[in-house]
JSON list of C-alpha atoms in Angstrom, two decimals:
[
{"chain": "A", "resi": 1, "resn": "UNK", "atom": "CA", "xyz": [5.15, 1.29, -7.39]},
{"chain": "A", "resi": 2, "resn": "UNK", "atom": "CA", "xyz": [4.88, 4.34, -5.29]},
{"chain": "A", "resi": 3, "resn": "UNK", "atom": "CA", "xyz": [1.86, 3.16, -3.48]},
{"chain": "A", "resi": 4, "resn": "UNK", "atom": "CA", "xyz": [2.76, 1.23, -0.17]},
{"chain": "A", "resi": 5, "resn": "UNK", "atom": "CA", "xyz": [0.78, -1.03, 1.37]},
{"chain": "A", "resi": 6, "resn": "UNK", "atom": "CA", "xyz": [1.03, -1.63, 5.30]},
{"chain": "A", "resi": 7, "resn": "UNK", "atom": "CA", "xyz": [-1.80, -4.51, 5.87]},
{"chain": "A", "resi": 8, "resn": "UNK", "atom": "CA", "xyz": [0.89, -6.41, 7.83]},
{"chain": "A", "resi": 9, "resn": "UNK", "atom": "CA", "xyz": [1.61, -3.20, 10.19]},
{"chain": "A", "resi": 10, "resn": "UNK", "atom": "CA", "xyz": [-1.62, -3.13, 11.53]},
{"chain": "A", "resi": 11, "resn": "UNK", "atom": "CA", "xyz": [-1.98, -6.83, 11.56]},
{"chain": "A", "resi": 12, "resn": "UNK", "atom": "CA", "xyz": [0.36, -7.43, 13.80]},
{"chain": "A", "resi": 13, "resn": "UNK", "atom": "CA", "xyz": [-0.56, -4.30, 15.91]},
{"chain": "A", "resi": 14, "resn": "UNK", "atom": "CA", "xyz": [-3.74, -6.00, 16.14]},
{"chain": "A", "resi": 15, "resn": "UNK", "atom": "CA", "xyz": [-2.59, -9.48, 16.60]},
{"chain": "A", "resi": 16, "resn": "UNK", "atom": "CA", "xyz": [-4.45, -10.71, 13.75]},
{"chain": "A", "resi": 17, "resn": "UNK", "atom": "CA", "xyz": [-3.39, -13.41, 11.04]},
{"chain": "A", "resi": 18, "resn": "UNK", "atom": "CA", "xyz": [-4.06, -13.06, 7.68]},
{"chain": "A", "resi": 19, "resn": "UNK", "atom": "CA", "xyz": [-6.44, -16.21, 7.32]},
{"chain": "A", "resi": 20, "resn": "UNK", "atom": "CA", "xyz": [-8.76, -14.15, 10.03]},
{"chain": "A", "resi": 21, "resn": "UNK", "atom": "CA", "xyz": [-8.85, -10.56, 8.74]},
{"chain": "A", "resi": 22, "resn": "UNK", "atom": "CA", "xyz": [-9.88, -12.38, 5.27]},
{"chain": "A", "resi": 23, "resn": "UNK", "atom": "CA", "xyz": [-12.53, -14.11, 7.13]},
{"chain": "A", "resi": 24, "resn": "UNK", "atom": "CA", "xyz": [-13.74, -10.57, 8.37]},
{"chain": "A", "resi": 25, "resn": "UNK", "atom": "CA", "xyz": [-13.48, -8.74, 5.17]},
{"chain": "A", "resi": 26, "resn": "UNK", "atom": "CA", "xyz": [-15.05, -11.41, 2.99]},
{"chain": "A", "resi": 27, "resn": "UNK", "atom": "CA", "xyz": [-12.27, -12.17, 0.22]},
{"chain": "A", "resi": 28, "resn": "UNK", "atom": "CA", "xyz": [-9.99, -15.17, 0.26]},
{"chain": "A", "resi": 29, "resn": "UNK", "atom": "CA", "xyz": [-6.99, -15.51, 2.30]},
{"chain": "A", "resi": 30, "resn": "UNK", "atom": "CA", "xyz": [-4.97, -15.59, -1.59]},
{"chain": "A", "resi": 31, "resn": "UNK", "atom": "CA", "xyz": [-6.48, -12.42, -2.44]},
{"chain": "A", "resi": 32, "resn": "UNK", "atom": "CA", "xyz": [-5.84, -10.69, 0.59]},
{"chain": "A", "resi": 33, "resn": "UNK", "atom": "CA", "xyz": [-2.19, -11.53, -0.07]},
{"chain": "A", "resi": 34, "resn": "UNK", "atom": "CA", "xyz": [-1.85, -9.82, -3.32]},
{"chain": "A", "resi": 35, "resn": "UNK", "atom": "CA", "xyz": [-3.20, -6.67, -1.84]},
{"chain": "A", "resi": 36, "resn": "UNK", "atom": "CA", "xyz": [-0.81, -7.35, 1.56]},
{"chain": "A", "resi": 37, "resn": "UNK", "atom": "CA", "xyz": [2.59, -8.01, -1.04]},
{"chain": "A", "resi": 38, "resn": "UNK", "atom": "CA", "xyz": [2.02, -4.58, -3.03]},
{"chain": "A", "resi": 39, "resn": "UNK", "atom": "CA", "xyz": [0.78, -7.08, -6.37]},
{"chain": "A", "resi": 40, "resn": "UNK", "atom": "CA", "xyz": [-2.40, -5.51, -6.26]},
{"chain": "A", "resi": 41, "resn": "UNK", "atom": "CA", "xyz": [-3.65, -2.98, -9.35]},
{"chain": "A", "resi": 42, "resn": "UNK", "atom": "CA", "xyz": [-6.31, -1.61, -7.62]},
{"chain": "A", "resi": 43, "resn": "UNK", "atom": "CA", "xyz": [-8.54, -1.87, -4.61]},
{"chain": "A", "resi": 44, "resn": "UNK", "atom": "CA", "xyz": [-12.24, -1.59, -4.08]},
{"chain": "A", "resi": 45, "resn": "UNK", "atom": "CA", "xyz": [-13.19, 1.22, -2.50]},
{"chain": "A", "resi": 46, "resn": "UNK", "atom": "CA", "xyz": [-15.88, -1.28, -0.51]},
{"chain": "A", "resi": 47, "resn": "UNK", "atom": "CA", "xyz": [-12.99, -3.59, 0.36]},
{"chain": "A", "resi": 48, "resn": "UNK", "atom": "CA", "xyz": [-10.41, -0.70, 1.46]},
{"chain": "A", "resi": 49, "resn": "UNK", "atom": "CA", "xyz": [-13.83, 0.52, 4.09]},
{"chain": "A", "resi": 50, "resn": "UNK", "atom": "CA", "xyz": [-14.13, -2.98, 4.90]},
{"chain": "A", "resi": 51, "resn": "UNK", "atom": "CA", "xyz": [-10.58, -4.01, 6.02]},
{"chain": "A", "resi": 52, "resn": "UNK", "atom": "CA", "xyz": [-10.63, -0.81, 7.92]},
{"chain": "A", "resi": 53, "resn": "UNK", "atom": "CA", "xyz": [-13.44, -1.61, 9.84]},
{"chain": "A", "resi": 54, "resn": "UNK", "atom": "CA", "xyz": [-12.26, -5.24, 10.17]},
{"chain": "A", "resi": 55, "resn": "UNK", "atom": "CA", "xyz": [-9.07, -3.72, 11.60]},
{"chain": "A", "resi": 56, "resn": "UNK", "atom": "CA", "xyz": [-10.62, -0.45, 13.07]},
{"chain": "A", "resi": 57, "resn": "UNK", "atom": "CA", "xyz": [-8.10, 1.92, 11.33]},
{"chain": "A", "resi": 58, "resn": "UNK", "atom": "CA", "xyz": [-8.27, 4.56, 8.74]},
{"chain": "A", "resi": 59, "resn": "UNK", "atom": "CA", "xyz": [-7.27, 4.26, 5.06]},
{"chain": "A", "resi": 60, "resn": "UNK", "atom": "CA", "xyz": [-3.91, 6.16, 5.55]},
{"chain": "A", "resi": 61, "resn": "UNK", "atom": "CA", "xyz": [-2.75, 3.30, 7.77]},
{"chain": "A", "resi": 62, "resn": "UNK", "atom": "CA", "xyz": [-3.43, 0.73, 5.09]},
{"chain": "A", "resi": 63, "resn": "UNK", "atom": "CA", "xyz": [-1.89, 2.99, 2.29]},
{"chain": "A", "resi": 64, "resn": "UNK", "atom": "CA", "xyz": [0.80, 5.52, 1.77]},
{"chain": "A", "resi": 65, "resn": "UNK", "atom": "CA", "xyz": [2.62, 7.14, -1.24]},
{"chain": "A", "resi": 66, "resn": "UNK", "atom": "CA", "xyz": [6.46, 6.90, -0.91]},
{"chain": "A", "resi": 67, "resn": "UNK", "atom": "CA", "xyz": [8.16, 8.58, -4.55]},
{"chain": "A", "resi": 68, "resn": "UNK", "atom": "CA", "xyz": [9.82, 5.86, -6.89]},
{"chain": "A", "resi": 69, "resn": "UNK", "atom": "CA", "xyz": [13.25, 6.10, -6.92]},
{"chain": "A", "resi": 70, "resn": "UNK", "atom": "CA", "xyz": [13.94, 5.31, -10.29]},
{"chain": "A", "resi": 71, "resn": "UNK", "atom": "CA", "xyz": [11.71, 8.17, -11.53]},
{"chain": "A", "resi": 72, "resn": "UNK", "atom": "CA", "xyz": [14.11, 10.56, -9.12]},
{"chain": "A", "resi": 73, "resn": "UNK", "atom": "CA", "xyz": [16.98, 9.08, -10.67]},
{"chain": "A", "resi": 74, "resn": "UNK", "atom": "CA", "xyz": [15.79, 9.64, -14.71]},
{"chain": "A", "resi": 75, "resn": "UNK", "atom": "CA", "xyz": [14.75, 12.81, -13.86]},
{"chain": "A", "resi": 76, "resn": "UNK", "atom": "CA", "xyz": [17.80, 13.88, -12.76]},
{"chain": "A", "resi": 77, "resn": "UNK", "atom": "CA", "xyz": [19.93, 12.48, -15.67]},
{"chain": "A", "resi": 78, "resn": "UNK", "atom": "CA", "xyz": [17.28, 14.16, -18.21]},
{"chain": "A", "resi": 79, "resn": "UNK", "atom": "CA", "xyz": [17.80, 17.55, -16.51]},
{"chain": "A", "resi": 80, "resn": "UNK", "atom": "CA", "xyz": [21.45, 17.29, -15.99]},
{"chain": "A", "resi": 81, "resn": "UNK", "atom": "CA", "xyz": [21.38, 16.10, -19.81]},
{"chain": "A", "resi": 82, "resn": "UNK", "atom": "CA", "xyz": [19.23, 19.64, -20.74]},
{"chain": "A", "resi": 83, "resn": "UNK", "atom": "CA", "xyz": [21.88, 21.68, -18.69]},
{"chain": "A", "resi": 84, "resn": "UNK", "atom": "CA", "xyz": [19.19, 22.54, -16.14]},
{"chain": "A", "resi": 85, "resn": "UNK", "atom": "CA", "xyz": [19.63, 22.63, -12.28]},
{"chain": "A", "resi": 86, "resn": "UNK", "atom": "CA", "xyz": [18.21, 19.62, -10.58]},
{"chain": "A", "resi": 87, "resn": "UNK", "atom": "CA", "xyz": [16.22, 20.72, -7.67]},
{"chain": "A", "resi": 88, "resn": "UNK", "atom": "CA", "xyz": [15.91, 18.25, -5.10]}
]
């Protein structure tokens, strides 16, 4: 997924474990590690403003986009396919 998540960054900029910033932000410890590993779908806008107050940090250092590989990669086998410069 080309949505990062960097929870465990700023938890250990902070010095905080996981079992205490779910504490602070109100969902279980379980939940809190979905969103942490990436195995999240979606997040709660209420949740995203309340781990970044928990952790006093902005959304962009929870979250980032990085581009998916594998969508590079067919990309560039479709347009070498059509006989069309790949532009990188």
């Amino acid at each position: 997924m080309p949505i990062v998540v960097d929870i465990d960054v700023m938890l250990a900029r902070r010095k905080m474990s996981v079992g205490e910033l779910a504490e602070r932000v109100g969902i279980t410890p379980a939940n809190l590690a979905v969103l942490k590993n990436g195995r999240a779908k979606a997040v709660r806008f209420a949740t995203l403003a309340a781990l970044c107050e928990a952790l006093a940090c902005q959304p962009g250092d929870l979250l980032r986009w990085q581009a998916d590989d594998t969508a590079d990669t067919a990309g560039a086998a479709h347009a070498e396919e059509e006989g069309s410069p790949v532009r990188g």
